[in-house]
């Protein structure tokens, strides 16, 4: 028979054992969106920004949820960061200590930069000379 004190010790140790795991590993992060085009109206994102995010990754490596941990200061940029990462980011799942795929959490920064403005016709064209 298991004594109540031993049972309580097992209950306290079991949650810690489930935390002993590897983190999710990003797959092909170079294919994730990096360009701010289409994320904001041309001047709505100022100079871009850095967003710290946390992704809840399922045991099959897909993003289930995204949370902004530290804002860029631009709500639209933050919102679109989560939208794009939820759609495009894929992972090798986290593993428990036995190597079994489990849900995990991935925390990282995304640095966005506004591309150079395209040249307008007035600044890009030369006048014809007679």
mmCIF file of C-alpha atoms in Angstrom:
data_model
loop_
_atom_site.group_PDB
_atom_site.id
_atom_site.type_symbol
_atom_site.label_atom_id
_atom_site.label_comp_id
_atom_site.label_asym_id
_atom_site.label_seq_id
_atom_site.Cartn_x
_atom_site.Cartn_y
_atom_site.Cartn_z
ATOM 1 C CA UNK A 1 0.000 0.000 0.000
ATOM 2 C CA UNK A 2 1.276 3.479 -0.891
ATOM 3 C CA UNK A 3 1.403 5.875 2.016
ATOM 4 C CA UNK A 4 -0.320 9.288 1.534
ATOM 5 C CA UNK A 5 2.971 11.162 2.000
ATOM 6 C CA UNK A 6 4.584 9.136 -0.796
ATOM 7 C CA UNK A 7 1.545 9.692 -3.020
ATOM 8 C CA UNK A 8 1.833 13.456 -2.499
ATOM 9 C CA UNK A 9 5.540 13.301 -3.410
ATOM 10 C CA UNK A 10 4.723 11.417 -6.623
ATOM 11 C CA UNK A 11 2.081 14.033 -7.478
ATOM 12 C CA UNK A 12 4.632 16.828 -7.002
ATOM 13 C CA UNK A 13 7.321 15.114 -9.078
ATOM 14 C CA UNK A 14 5.095 14.074 -12.011
ATOM 15 C CA UNK A 15 4.426 17.601 -13.342
ATOM 16 C CA UNK A 16 8.145 18.392 -13.247
ATOM 17 C CA UNK A 17 8.897 15.286 -15.289
ATOM 18 C CA UNK A 18 6.533 16.405 -18.023
ATOM 19 C CA UNK A 19 8.424 19.714 -18.214
ATOM 20 C CA UNK A 20 11.721 17.938 -18.971
ATOM 21 C CA UNK A 21 11.562 18.307 -22.734
ATOM 22 C CA UNK A 22 13.233 19.897 -25.706
ATOM 23 C CA UNK A 23 11.799 23.047 -27.248
ATOM 24 C CA UNK A 24 10.167 23.071 -30.678
ATOM 25 C CA UNK A 25 12.738 23.569 -33.469
ATOM 26 C CA UNK A 26 11.828 25.881 -36.367
ATOM 27 C CA UNK A 27 11.762 24.249 -39.808
ATOM 28 C CA UNK A 28 13.009 26.402 -42.696
ATOM 29 C CA UNK A 29 12.641 29.760 -40.933
ATOM 30 C CA UNK A 30 14.164 31.374 -44.041
ATOM 31 C CA UNK A 31 10.829 30.670 -45.796
ATOM 32 C CA UNK A 32 8.845 32.547 -43.156
ATOM 33 C CA UNK A 33 7.752 36.060 -44.190
ATOM 34 C CA UNK A 34 10.452 38.651 -43.573
ATOM 35 C CA UNK A 35 9.287 41.526 -45.735
ATOM 36 C CA UNK A 36 6.952 44.120 -44.293
ATOM 37 C CA UNK A 37 5.260 44.652 -47.700
ATOM 38 C CA UNK A 38 1.530 44.121 -47.359
ATOM 39 C CA UNK A 39 1.659 44.150 -43.559
ATOM 40 C CA UNK A 40 0.846 47.835 -43.183
ATOM 41 C CA UNK A 41 -0.129 50.790 -45.263
ATOM 42 C CA UNK A 42 3.054 52.301 -46.686
ATOM 43 C CA UNK A 43 3.711 54.793 -43.873
ATOM 44 C CA UNK A 44 1.667 53.100 -41.131
ATOM 45 C CA UNK A 45 4.637 51.051 -39.917
ATOM 46 C CA UNK A 46 7.119 53.914 -39.710
ATOM 47 C CA UNK A 47 10.551 52.323 -39.619
ATOM 48 C CA UNK A 48 9.338 48.800 -38.908
ATOM 49 C CA UNK A 49 10.051 47.373 -35.485
ATOM 50 C CA UNK A 50 10.912 44.406 -33.349
ATOM 51 C CA UNK A 51 8.268 42.101 -31.916
ATOM 52 C CA UNK A 52 8.900 39.462 -29.253
ATOM 53 C CA UNK A 53 6.381 36.666 -29.661
ATOM 54 C CA UNK A 54 5.544 33.295 -28.134
ATOM 55 C CA UNK A 55 4.065 30.512 -30.222
ATOM 56 C CA UNK A 56 2.132 27.555 -28.852
ATOM 57 C CA UNK A 57 3.266 24.665 -31.049
ATOM 58 C CA UNK A 58 1.234 21.473 -31.315
ATOM 59 C CA UNK A 59 2.780 18.025 -31.197
ATOM 60 C CA UNK A 60 2.499 17.881 -35.001
ATOM 61 C CA UNK A 61 4.604 21.057 -35.361
ATOM 62 C CA UNK A 62 1.896 23.551 -36.279
ATOM 63 C CA UNK A 63 1.274 26.876 -34.550
ATOM 64 C CA UNK A 64 -1.880 26.718 -32.442
ATOM 65 C CA UNK A 65 -1.661 30.212 -30.926
ATOM 66 C CA UNK A 66 0.516 33.315 -30.939
ATOM 67 C CA UNK A 67 1.031 35.819 -28.146
ATOM 68 C CA UNK A 68 2.882 39.135 -28.339
ATOM 69 C CA UNK A 69 5.295 39.151 -25.402
ATOM 70 C CA UNK A 70 6.815 42.561 -26.195
ATOM 71 C CA UNK A 71 5.125 44.915 -28.625
ATOM 72 C CA UNK A 72 6.807 46.800 -31.451
ATOM 73 C CA UNK A 73 4.667 49.776 -30.463
ATOM 74 C CA UNK A 74 2.553 49.315 -33.581
ATOM 75 C CA UNK A 75 -0.598 47.240 -33.031
ATOM 76 C CA UNK A 76 -0.991 46.426 -36.724
ATOM 77 C CA UNK A 77 2.589 45.209 -37.024
ATOM 78 C CA UNK A 78 2.165 43.044 -33.919
ATOM 79 C CA UNK A 79 -1.153 41.622 -35.130
ATOM 80 C CA UNK A 80 0.197 40.800 -38.577
ATOM 81 C CA UNK A 81 3.315 39.186 -37.099
ATOM 82 C CA UNK A 82 1.083 36.674 -35.307
ATOM 83 C CA UNK A 83 -1.135 36.219 -38.361
ATOM 84 C CA UNK A 84 1.823 35.442 -40.640
ATOM 85 C CA UNK A 85 3.653 33.198 -38.164
ATOM 86 C CA UNK A 86 0.494 31.220 -37.444
ATOM 87 C CA UNK A 87 0.069 30.656 -41.162
ATOM 88 C CA UNK A 88 3.676 29.974 -42.257
ATOM 89 C CA UNK A 89 5.801 28.830 -39.306
ATOM 90 C CA UNK A 90 6.370 25.083 -38.957
ATOM 91 C CA UNK A 91 8.366 23.169 -36.360
ATOM 92 C CA UNK A 92 9.846 19.880 -35.400
ATOM 93 C CA UNK A 93 7.783 19.401 -32.235
ATOM 94 C CA UNK A 94 9.033 19.577 -28.686
ATOM 95 C CA UNK A 95 9.983 16.192 -27.193
ATOM 96 C CA UNK A 96 9.499 14.838 -23.719
ATOM 97 C CA UNK A 97 12.322 13.038 -21.944
ATOM 98 C CA UNK A 98 11.306 9.769 -23.652
ATOM 99 C CA UNK A 99 11.476 11.362 -27.114
ATOM 100 C CA UNK A 100 7.715 11.492 -27.616
ATOM 101 C CA UNK A 101 6.355 14.518 -29.540
ATOM 102 C CA UNK A 102 4.555 16.921 -27.211
ATOM 103 C CA UNK A 103 3.121 20.411 -27.410
ATOM 104 C CA UNK A 104 5.655 23.146 -26.691
ATOM 105 C CA UNK A 105 6.341 26.860 -26.649
ATOM 106 C CA UNK A 106 8.710 28.819 -28.900
ATOM 107 C CA UNK A 107 9.704 32.373 -27.919
ATOM 108 C CA UNK A 108 11.680 34.610 -30.269
ATOM 109 C CA UNK A 109 12.085 38.077 -31.763
ATOM 110 C CA UNK A 110 11.023 39.113 -35.266
ATOM 111 C CA UNK A 111 12.709 42.225 -36.655
ATOM 112 C CA UNK A 112 10.766 43.985 -39.402
ATOM 113 C CA UNK A 113 12.244 46.613 -41.701
ATOM 114 C CA UNK A 114 10.359 48.799 -44.155
ATOM 115 C CA UNK A 115 11.799 48.377 -47.660
ATOM 116 C CA UNK A 116 13.059 51.405 -49.526
ATOM 117 C CA UNK A 117 10.291 53.428 -51.178
ATOM 118 C CA UNK A 118 10.026 52.814 -54.902
ATOM 119 C CA UNK A 119 11.193 55.714 -57.046
ATOM 120 C CA UNK A 120 8.377 57.827 -58.427
ATOM 121 C CA UNK A 121 8.205 58.782 -62.078
ATOM 122 C CA UNK A 122 9.303 62.331 -61.278
ATOM 123 C CA UNK A 123 12.447 61.296 -59.418
ATOM 124 C CA UNK A 124 13.275 58.301 -61.564
ATOM 125 C CA UNK A 125 12.853 59.787 -65.046
ATOM 126 C CA UNK A 126 15.158 62.195 -66.847
ATOM 127 C CA UNK A 127 13.778 64.989 -68.976
ATOM 128 C CA UNK A 128 14.182 64.590 -72.727
ATOM 129 C CA UNK A 129 16.692 66.985 -74.183
ATOM 130 C CA UNK A 130 16.045 68.597 -77.565
#
